[in-house]
Amino acid sequence: MAHQFEPLQNDLILRAAWGKKVERPPMWVMRQAGRYLPEYHEAKGTHDFFECCRSPEIASTLTLQPIERFAGLIDAAIIFSDILVIPQALGMIVEMVDKKGPHFPEPLKTPEDEQYKQILEKKVNVAAELDYVYKAITMTRHKLRGRVPLFGFCGAPWTLLCYMVEGGGSKLFVQTKTWVYKYPQASKTLLQKIAEICVEYLALQIQAGAQLIQVFDSWATELSPSSFKEFSLPYLAYISENLPKRLTELNLSLVPMVVFAKGAWYALDSLCDLGYQVVGLDWSQDPAEAVKIRGNRQIVFQGNADPGVLYGTREAITSVVEDMVKGFGGGKQGWIANLGHGLSLLNSKSINVLTLAGITPFVKPDDLKFYFEEIHRIAGS
């Protein structure tokens, strides 16, 4: 039975994501809900990170906090959850360790591991295992009351494999490189298993009320161009090809799909042909050059300010926004304003927290607000 939600009042990001001309660029930022907000700590209380993810009430409350704080400035919410819920659904234990980040007590060691075999053989009931995410999405849609659309998301197969074999974040990715170069076929078998779960997971998020989805390939930067073609691109393509088919089977409307492969600047041309409506850019890519690579393809870009600018002066923020707006051609078509990665990158003392933690407490919410205001001022005229 389809959910009934209040009519959408602000569809700017949906129109932009489908490639339509808009009055100004829509904006949001990855990990916009998180620990940089004082109200986050109040709502989180004594619950640990994954407890917050598994509580629809807490997750929906945290999702709405930036929408309420930056009312009228941002054009989308993204559900408060985590990319590592998929490994958990596969049966792996994932803990969030204070001041360290995600930790797998028993990562995958080799294809001979009993755990590897169990994961491949497990028939994951994606609806039941991740039901708390869908409940949080539906609850959030009702609480939003149509103010802005809601993003769902998942981690890309490659990024999830990295965590599953490394046991957490890493600087060297020794275990990951061992898997792909020593056990390439076993790695691909696992990647395919993850990709299939991603499709069902995203479809059920959309069924629950998500109006856009994003696939985060946060560790794409660890792949060479040839390895990216072999171990990431095919599985990103599998998601973009099969999610619309699954939505049709469920009698659901298609939604815009976003892919964000951090550090894969060399693959931008390929990413533009992958079937996603929106391609996220990190801050290492020059907007004007990206636009040249895109050519006349009807692809929307998302990004891509350096998150570190939020530690700078107001003048520095203004300068970055001006350059970004100019690089993307003014922002009235083909661009969704964002940062070049999640806000979690700022001032992280441990690389382990890059993907999963929110913006650090050291960034002032008012500086992020100024960033939004400047995009409105410069690109909205």
GROMACS .gro file of C-alpha atoms in nm:
model
  381
    1MET     CA    1   0.000   0.000   0.000
    2ALA     CA    2   0.144   0.335  -0.110
    3HIS     CA    3   0.222   0.594   0.153
    4GLN     CA    4   0.033   0.922   0.149
    5PHE     CA    5   0.251   1.228   0.205
    6GLU     CA    6   0.179   1.598   0.197
    7PRO     CA    7   0.238   1.773  -0.139
    8LEU     CA    8   0.593   1.885  -0.207
    9GLN     CA    9   0.641   2.259  -0.161
   10ASN     CA   10   0.998   2.278  -0.293
   11ASP     CA   11   1.080   2.054  -0.590
   12LEU     CA   12   1.382   2.257  -0.705
   13ILE     CA   13   1.636   1.978  -0.661
   14LEU     CA   14   1.414   1.726  -0.838
   15ARG     CA   15   1.373   1.954  -1.138
   16ALA     CA   16   1.746   2.024  -1.146
   17ALA     CA   17   1.836   1.657  -1.111
   18TRP     CA   18   1.622   1.573  -1.413
   19GLY     CA   19   1.818   1.832  -1.611
   20LYS     CA   20   1.557   2.106  -1.626
   21LYS     CA   21   1.631   2.477  -1.619
   22VAL     CA   22   1.580   2.624  -1.273
   23GLU     CA   23   1.564   2.966  -1.115
   24ARG     CA   24   1.871   2.901  -0.900
   25PRO     CA   25   2.092   2.602  -0.820
   26PRO     CA   26   1.950   2.378  -0.547
   27MET     CA   27   2.183   2.303  -0.257
   28TRP     CA   28   2.246   2.062   0.024
   29VAL     CA   29   2.561   1.908   0.172
   30MET     CA   30   2.661   1.550   0.242
   31ARG     CA   31   2.639   1.464   0.611
   32GLN     CA   32   2.456   1.790   0.679
   33ALA     CA   33   2.307   1.628   0.990
   34GLY     CA   34   2.568   1.558   1.254
   35ARG     CA   35   2.780   1.644   1.550
   36TYR     CA   36   2.866   2.000   1.447
   37LEU     CA   37   2.511   2.091   1.552
   38PRO     CA   38   2.449   2.139   1.925
   39GLU     CA   39   2.098   2.000   1.885
   40TYR     CA   40   2.246   1.675   1.747
   41HIS     CA   41   2.403   1.594   2.084
   42GLU     CA   42   2.079   1.671   2.264
   43ALA     CA   43   1.878   1.436   2.044
   44LYS     CA   44   2.146   1.166   2.043
   45GLY     CA   45   2.175   1.161   2.421
   46THR     CA   46   2.353   0.852   2.549
   47HIS     CA   47   2.273   0.640   2.243
   48ASP     CA   48   2.565   0.518   2.035
   49PHE     CA   49   2.584   0.589   1.663
   50PHE     CA   50   2.422   0.272   1.534
   51GLU     CA   51   2.151   0.291   1.800
   52CYS     CA   52   2.060   0.628   1.650
   53CYS     CA   53   2.050   0.475   1.304
   54ARG     CA   54   1.826   0.192   1.422
   55SER     CA   55   1.580   0.421   1.598
   56PRO     CA   56   1.339   0.567   1.340
   57GLU     CA   57   1.242   0.841   1.585
   58ILE     CA   58   1.599   0.951   1.655
   59ALA     CA   59   1.711   0.911   1.293
   60SER     CA   60   1.422   1.121   1.165
   61THR     CA   61   1.483   1.388   1.429
   62LEU     CA   62   1.850   1.412   1.333
   63THR     CA   63   1.763   1.422   0.962
   64LEU     CA   64   1.539   1.724   1.013
   65GLN     CA   65   1.776   1.928   1.227
   66PRO     CA   66   1.962   2.101   0.940
   67ILE     CA   67   1.634   2.155   0.755
   68GLU     CA   68   1.500   2.344   1.053
   69ARG     CA   69   1.823   2.530   1.137
   70PHE     CA   70   1.883   2.637   0.775
   71ALA     CA   71   1.517   2.683   0.685
   72GLY     CA   72   1.476   2.823   0.336
   73LEU     CA   73   1.843   2.779   0.250
   74ILE     CA   74   1.879   2.409   0.167
   75ASP     CA   75   1.670   2.213  -0.076
   76ALA     CA   76   1.696   1.850   0.036
   77ALA     CA   77   1.722   1.630   0.342
   78ILE     CA   78   1.923   1.308   0.352
   79ILE     CA   79   1.818   1.030   0.584
   80PHE     CA   80   2.040   0.986   0.888
   81SER     CA   81   2.187   0.640   0.844
   82ASP     CA   82   2.514   0.478   0.746
   83ILE     CA   83   2.662   0.294   0.449
   84LEU     CA   84   2.773   0.006   0.674
   85VAL     CA   85   2.421  -0.116   0.744
   86ILE     CA   86   2.461  -0.343   0.440
   87PRO     CA   87   2.757  -0.537   0.585
   88GLN     CA   88   2.553  -0.565   0.905
   89ALA     CA   89   2.262  -0.708   0.705
   90LEU     CA   90   2.507  -0.958   0.556
   91GLY     CA   91   2.580  -1.080   0.906
   92MET     CA   92   2.901  -0.894   0.986
   93ILE     CA   93   2.952  -0.719   1.319
   94VAL     CA   94   3.024  -0.347   1.286
   95GLU     CA   95   3.096  -0.129   1.587
   96MET     CA   96   3.143   0.245   1.608
   97VAL     CA   97   3.445   0.304   1.831
   98ASP     CA   98   3.474   0.643   1.999
   99LYS     CA   99   3.747   0.862   1.845
  100LYS     CA  100   3.833   0.586   1.598
  101GLY     CA  101   3.533   0.523   1.379
  102PRO     CA  102   3.385   0.203   1.236
  103HIS     CA  103   3.543  -0.125   1.340
  104PHE     CA  104   3.484  -0.480   1.218
  105PRO     CA  105   3.607  -0.719   1.491
  106GLU     CA  106   3.617  -1.000   1.236
  107PRO     CA  107   3.693  -0.868   0.886
  108LEU     CA  108   3.714  -1.099   0.589
  109LYS     CA  109   4.065  -1.244   0.560
  110THR     CA  110   4.061  -1.474   0.257
  111PRO     CA  111   3.803  -1.642   0.033
  112GLU     CA  112   3.866  -1.956   0.237
  113ASP     CA  113   3.714  -1.790   0.544
  114GLU     CA  114   3.397  -1.955   0.661
  115GLN     CA  115   3.250  -1.605   0.701
  116TYR     CA  116   3.311  -1.530   0.331
  117LYS     CA  117   3.123  -1.844   0.234
  118GLN     CA  118   2.840  -1.763   0.472
  119ILE     CA  119   2.804  -1.414   0.327
  120LEU     CA  120   2.784  -1.544  -0.029
  121GLU     CA  121   2.533  -1.812   0.066
  122LYS     CA  122   2.315  -1.592   0.286
  123LYS     CA  123   1.979  -1.506   0.138
  124VAL     CA  124   1.945  -1.159   0.282
  125ASN     CA  125   1.591  -1.048   0.358
  126VAL     CA  126   1.661  -0.686   0.273
  127ALA     CA  127   1.311  -0.578   0.372
  128ALA     CA  128   1.334  -0.728   0.720
  129GLU     CA  129   1.703  -0.670   0.797
  130LEU     CA  130   1.692  -0.300   0.716
  131ASP     CA  131   1.333  -0.229   0.809
  132TYR     CA  132   1.441   0.040   1.057
  133VAL     CA  133   1.580   0.248   0.769
  134TYR     CA  134   1.254   0.235   0.576
  135LYS     CA  135   1.055   0.326   0.888
  136ALA     CA  136   1.286   0.623   0.946
  137ILE     CA  137   1.238   0.737   0.586
  138THR     CA  138   0.860   0.716   0.604
  139MET     CA  139   0.852   0.893   0.940
  140THR     CA  140   1.082   1.164   0.809
  141ARG     CA  141   0.869   1.223   0.500
  142HIS     CA  142   0.567   1.280   0.726
  143LYS     CA  143   0.765   1.514   0.953
  144LEU     CA  144   0.899   1.710   0.656
  145ARG     CA  145   0.542   1.793   0.553
  146GLY     CA  146   0.658   1.853   0.198
  147ARG     CA  147   0.918   2.117   0.283
  148VAL     CA  148   1.197   1.956   0.077
  149PRO     CA  149   1.261   1.619  -0.090
  150LEU     CA  150   1.437   1.338   0.094
  151PHE     CA  151   1.747   1.151  -0.020
  152GLY     CA  152   1.806   0.783   0.042
  153PHE     CA  153   2.151   0.634  -0.011
  154CYS     CA  154   2.385   0.339   0.004
  155GLY     CA  155   2.754   0.272  -0.010
  156ALA     CA  156   2.896   0.154  -0.341
  157PRO     CA  157   3.002  -0.212  -0.361
  158TRP     CA  158   3.372  -0.124  -0.388
  159THR     CA  159   3.367   0.100  -0.081
  160LEU     CA  160   3.177  -0.157   0.122
  161LEU     CA  161   3.422  -0.430   0.022
  162CYS     CA  162   3.706  -0.207   0.145
  163TYR     CA  163   3.552  -0.183   0.490
  164MET     CA  164   3.464  -0.551   0.502
  165VAL     CA  165   3.820  -0.667   0.437
  166GLU     CA  166   4.014  -0.385   0.607
  167GLY     CA  167   3.805  -0.396   0.924
  168GLY     CA  168   3.767  -0.017   0.921
  169GLY     CA  169   3.925   0.280   0.754
  170SER     CA  170   4.284   0.264   0.637
  171LYS     CA  171   4.573   0.471   0.508
  172LEU     CA  172   4.739   0.194   0.307
  173PHE     CA  173   4.452  -0.042   0.220
  174VAL     CA  174   4.684  -0.341   0.236
  175GLN     CA  175   4.407  -0.596   0.281
  176THR     CA  176   4.195  -0.445   0.007
  177LYS     CA  177   4.482  -0.449  -0.243
  178THR     CA  178   4.562  -0.805  -0.140
  179TRP     CA  179   4.205  -0.911  -0.218
  180VAL     CA  180   4.180  -0.750  -0.560
  181TYR     CA  181   4.524  -0.856  -0.679
  182LYS     CA  182   4.544  -1.197  -0.513
  183TYR     CA  183   4.177  -1.298  -0.518
  184PRO     CA  184   4.029  -1.098  -0.808
  185GLN     CA  185   3.749  -1.342  -0.891
  186ALA     CA  186   3.646  -1.386  -0.528
  187SER     CA  187   3.645  -1.007  -0.495
  188LYS     CA  188   3.417  -0.973  -0.799
  189THR     CA  189   3.183  -1.238  -0.666
  190LEU     CA  190   3.151  -1.045  -0.340
  191LEU     CA  191   3.108  -0.715  -0.524
  192GLN     CA  192   2.823  -0.863  -0.728
  193LYS     CA  193   2.654  -0.991  -0.412
  194ILE     CA  194   2.675  -0.645  -0.257
  195ALA     CA  195   2.549  -0.476  -0.576
  196GLU     CA  196   2.239  -0.694  -0.581
  197ILE     CA  197   2.161  -0.602  -0.221
  198CYS     CA  198   2.219  -0.234  -0.300
  199VAL     CA  199   1.954  -0.245  -0.572
  200GLU     CA  200   1.692  -0.396  -0.345
  201TYR     CA  201   1.787  -0.170  -0.054
  202LEU     CA  202   1.756   0.146  -0.264
  203ALA     CA  203   1.428   0.028  -0.417
  204LEU     CA  204   1.279  -0.028  -0.074
  205GLN     CA  205   1.401   0.313   0.042
  206ILE     CA  206   1.216   0.467  -0.251
  207GLN     CA  207   0.909   0.261  -0.168
  208ALA     CA  208   0.930   0.399   0.186
  209GLY     CA  209   0.939   0.758   0.061
  210ALA     CA  210   1.288   0.851  -0.063
  211GLN     CA  211   1.262   1.088  -0.360
  212LEU     CA  212   1.624   1.075  -0.477
  213ILE     CA  213   1.904   0.829  -0.408
  214GLN     CA  214   2.282   0.859  -0.396
  215VAL     CA  215   2.550   0.590  -0.423
  216PHE     CA  216   2.864   0.679  -0.228
  217ASP     CA  217   3.191   0.533  -0.359
  218SER     CA  218   3.404   0.706  -0.099
  219TRP     CA  219   3.710   0.485  -0.148
  220ALA     CA  220   3.718   0.502  -0.528
  221THR     CA  221   4.026   0.716  -0.481
  222GLU     CA  222   4.220   0.402  -0.384
  223LEU     CA  223   4.181   0.250  -0.730
  224SER     CA  224   4.396   0.308  -1.036
  225PRO     CA  225   4.211   0.394  -1.359
  226SER     CA  226   4.236   0.035  -1.483
  227SER     CA  227   4.136  -0.111  -1.145
  228PHE     CA  228   3.840   0.127  -1.122
  229LYS     CA  229   3.714  -0.005  -1.456
  230GLU     CA  230   3.743  -0.360  -1.325
  231PHE     CA  231   3.637  -0.342  -0.961
  232SER     CA  232   3.406  -0.041  -0.927
  233LEU     CA  233   3.254   0.073  -1.256
  234PRO     CA  234   3.074  -0.253  -1.345
  235TYR     CA  235   2.899  -0.264  -1.009
  236LEU     CA  236   2.799   0.102  -1.017
  237ALA     CA  237   2.659   0.027  -1.361
  238TYR     CA  238   2.472  -0.276  -1.228
  239ILE     CA  239   2.293  -0.052  -0.977
  240SER     CA  240   2.201   0.215  -1.231
  241GLU     CA  241   2.077  -0.046  -1.480
  242ASN     CA  242   1.880  -0.262  -1.239
  243LEU     CA  243   1.731  -0.016  -0.992
  244PRO     CA  244   1.489   0.131  -1.250
  245LYS     CA  245   1.387  -0.224  -1.346
  246ARG     CA  246   1.320  -0.311  -0.983
  247LEU     CA  247   1.117   0.007  -0.935
  248THR     CA  248   0.905  -0.085  -1.236
  249GLU     CA  249   0.843  -0.428  -1.085
  250LEU     CA  250   0.726  -0.259  -0.766
  251ASN     CA  251   0.503  -0.016  -0.961
  252LEU     CA  252   0.708   0.276  -0.835
  253SER     CA  253   0.805   0.589  -1.024
  254LEU     CA  254   1.168   0.642  -1.117
  255VAL     CA  255   1.368   0.887  -0.910
  256PRO     CA  256   1.690   1.074  -0.989
  257MET     CA  257   2.003   0.868  -0.920
  258VAL     CA  258   2.331   1.026  -0.807
  259VAL     CA  259   2.672   0.861  -0.815
  260PHE     CA  260   2.966   1.001  -0.620
  261ALA     CA  261   3.301   0.833  -0.681
  262LYS     CA  262   3.544   1.032  -0.470
  263GLY     CA  263   3.887   1.070  -0.625
  264ALA     CA  264   3.791   0.905  -0.955
  265TRP     CA  265   3.854   1.221  -1.156
  266TYR     CA  266   4.007   1.009  -1.433
  267ALA     CA  267   3.676   0.828  -1.481
  268LEU     CA  268   3.449   1.130  -1.519
  269ASP     CA  269   3.383   1.062  -1.886
  270SER     CA  270   3.281   0.703  -1.806
  271LEU     CA  271   3.069   0.810  -1.509
  272CYS     CA  272   2.874   1.044  -1.736
  273ASP     CA  273   2.775   0.743  -1.948
  274LEU     CA  274   2.681   0.517  -1.658
  275GLY     CA  275   2.307   0.586  -1.647
  276TYR     CA  276   2.294   0.813  -1.342
  277GLN     CA  277   2.122   1.147  -1.384
  278VAL     CA  278   2.365   1.322  -1.149
  279VAL     CA  279   2.742   1.280  -1.108
  280GLY     CA  280   2.901   1.411  -0.790
  281LEU     CA  281   3.239   1.583  -0.811
  282ASP     CA  282   3.493   1.613  -0.533
  283TRP     CA  283   3.698   1.926  -0.476
  284SER     CA  284   3.996   1.795  -0.678
  285GLN     CA  285   3.806   1.850  -1.003
  286ASP     CA  286   3.786   2.184  -1.176
  287PRO     CA  287   3.421   2.264  -1.257
  288ALA     CA  288   3.497   2.425  -1.593
  289GLU     CA  289   3.706   2.127  -1.703
  290ALA     CA  290   3.434   1.888  -1.587
  291VAL     CA  291   3.180   2.080  -1.794
  292LYS     CA  292   3.405   2.041  -2.099
  293ILE     CA  293   3.431   1.665  -2.043
  294ARG     CA  294   3.054   1.640  -2.004
  295GLY     CA  295   2.999   1.808  -2.339
  296ASN     CA  296   2.638   1.802  -2.456
  297ARG     CA  297   2.537   1.500  -2.248
  298GLN     CA  298   2.233   1.565  -2.027
  299ILE     CA  299   2.419   1.499  -1.704
  300VAL     CA  300   2.385   1.713  -1.393
  301PHE     CA  301   2.690   1.776  -1.176
  302GLN     CA  302   2.684   1.798  -0.797
  303GLY     CA  303   2.952   1.959  -0.584
  304ASN     CA  304   3.216   2.060  -0.533
  305ALA     CA  305   3.362   2.317  -0.288
  306ASP     CA  306   3.654   2.211  -0.070
  307PRO     CA  307   3.496   2.140   0.272
  308GLY     CA  308   3.802   2.298   0.432
  309VAL     CA  309   3.688   2.642   0.317
  310LEU     CA  310   3.450   2.640   0.613
  311TYR     CA  311   3.753   2.688   0.836
  312GLY     CA  312   3.843   3.003   0.646
  313THR     CA  313   3.729   3.360   0.641
  314ARG     CA  314   3.398   3.479   0.503
  315GLU     CA  315   3.596   3.634   0.216
  316ALA     CA  316   3.746   3.294   0.135
  317ILE     CA  317   3.401   3.132   0.132
  318THR     CA  318   3.270   3.402  -0.102
  319SER     CA  319   3.566   3.355  -0.336
  320VAL     CA  320   3.516   2.977  -0.352
  321VAL     CA  321   3.145   3.016  -0.422
  322GLU     CA  322   3.210   3.273  -0.696
  323ASP     CA  323   3.459   3.044  -0.868
  324MET     CA  324   3.228   2.746  -0.835
  325VAL     CA  325   2.924   2.928  -0.976
  326LYS     CA  326   3.131   3.057  -1.267
  327GLY     CA  327   3.282   2.715  -1.335
  328PHE     CA  328   2.943   2.547  -1.349
  329GLY     CA  329   2.808   2.809  -1.587
  330GLY     CA  330   2.595   3.012  -1.350
  331GLY     CA  331   2.391   2.734  -1.196
  332LYS     CA  332   2.059   2.768  -1.376
  333GLN     CA  333   2.090   2.423  -1.534
  334GLY     CA  334   2.304   2.115  -1.485
  335TRP     CA  335   2.430   2.182  -1.133
  336ILE     CA  336   2.338   2.099  -0.774
  337ALA     CA  337   2.549   2.292  -0.525
  338ASN     CA  338   2.722   2.085  -0.259
  339LEU     CA  339   3.063   2.035  -0.105
  340GLY     CA  340   3.332   1.818  -0.260
  341HIS     CA  341   3.279   1.554   0.009
  342GLY     CA  342   3.089   1.505   0.330
  343LEU     CA  343   3.147   1.755   0.606
  344SER     CA  344   3.303   1.474   0.806
  345LEU     CA  345   3.642   1.536   0.649
  346LEU     CA  346   3.697   1.850   0.845
  347ASN     CA  347   3.953   1.824   1.123
  348SER     CA  348   3.926   1.445   1.148
  349LYS     CA  349   4.216   1.316   1.357
  350SER     CA  350   4.161   0.962   1.233
  351ILE     CA  351   4.113   0.859   0.873
  352ASN     CA  352   3.870   0.598   1.000
  353VAL     CA  353   3.595   0.855   1.048
  354LEU     CA  354   3.603   0.999   0.697
  355THR     CA  355   3.290   0.837   0.564
  356LEU     CA  356   3.077   0.784   0.866
  357ALA     CA  357   3.102   1.070   1.111
  358GLY     CA  358   2.925   1.399   1.061
  359ILE     CA  359   3.089   1.738   1.037
  360THR     CA  360   3.319   1.793   1.334
  361PRO     CA  361   3.219   2.016   1.624
  362PHE     CA  362   3.494   2.262   1.526
  363VAL     CA  363   3.304   2.391   1.225
  364LYS     CA  364   3.064   2.667   1.313
  365PRO     CA  365   2.707   2.624   1.187
  366ASP     CA  366   2.698   2.995   1.107
  367ASP     CA  367   2.986   2.951   0.862
  368LEU     CA  368   2.796   2.678   0.682
  369LYS     CA  369   2.491   2.903   0.682
  370PHE     CA  370   2.700   3.178   0.522
  371TYR     CA  371   2.812   2.932   0.253
  372PHE     CA  372   2.447   2.860   0.171
  373GLU     CA  373   2.358   3.229   0.176
  374GLU     CA  374   2.638   3.314  -0.064
  375ILE     CA  375   2.523   3.052  -0.315
  376HIS     CA  376   2.175   3.203  -0.294
  377ARG     CA  377   2.312   3.556  -0.338
  378ILE     CA  378   2.560   3.488  -0.619
  379ALA     CA  379   2.379   3.220  -0.819
  380GLY     CA  380   2.022   3.325  -0.748
  381SER     CA  381   2.034   3.662  -0.917
   0.00000   0.00000   0.00000
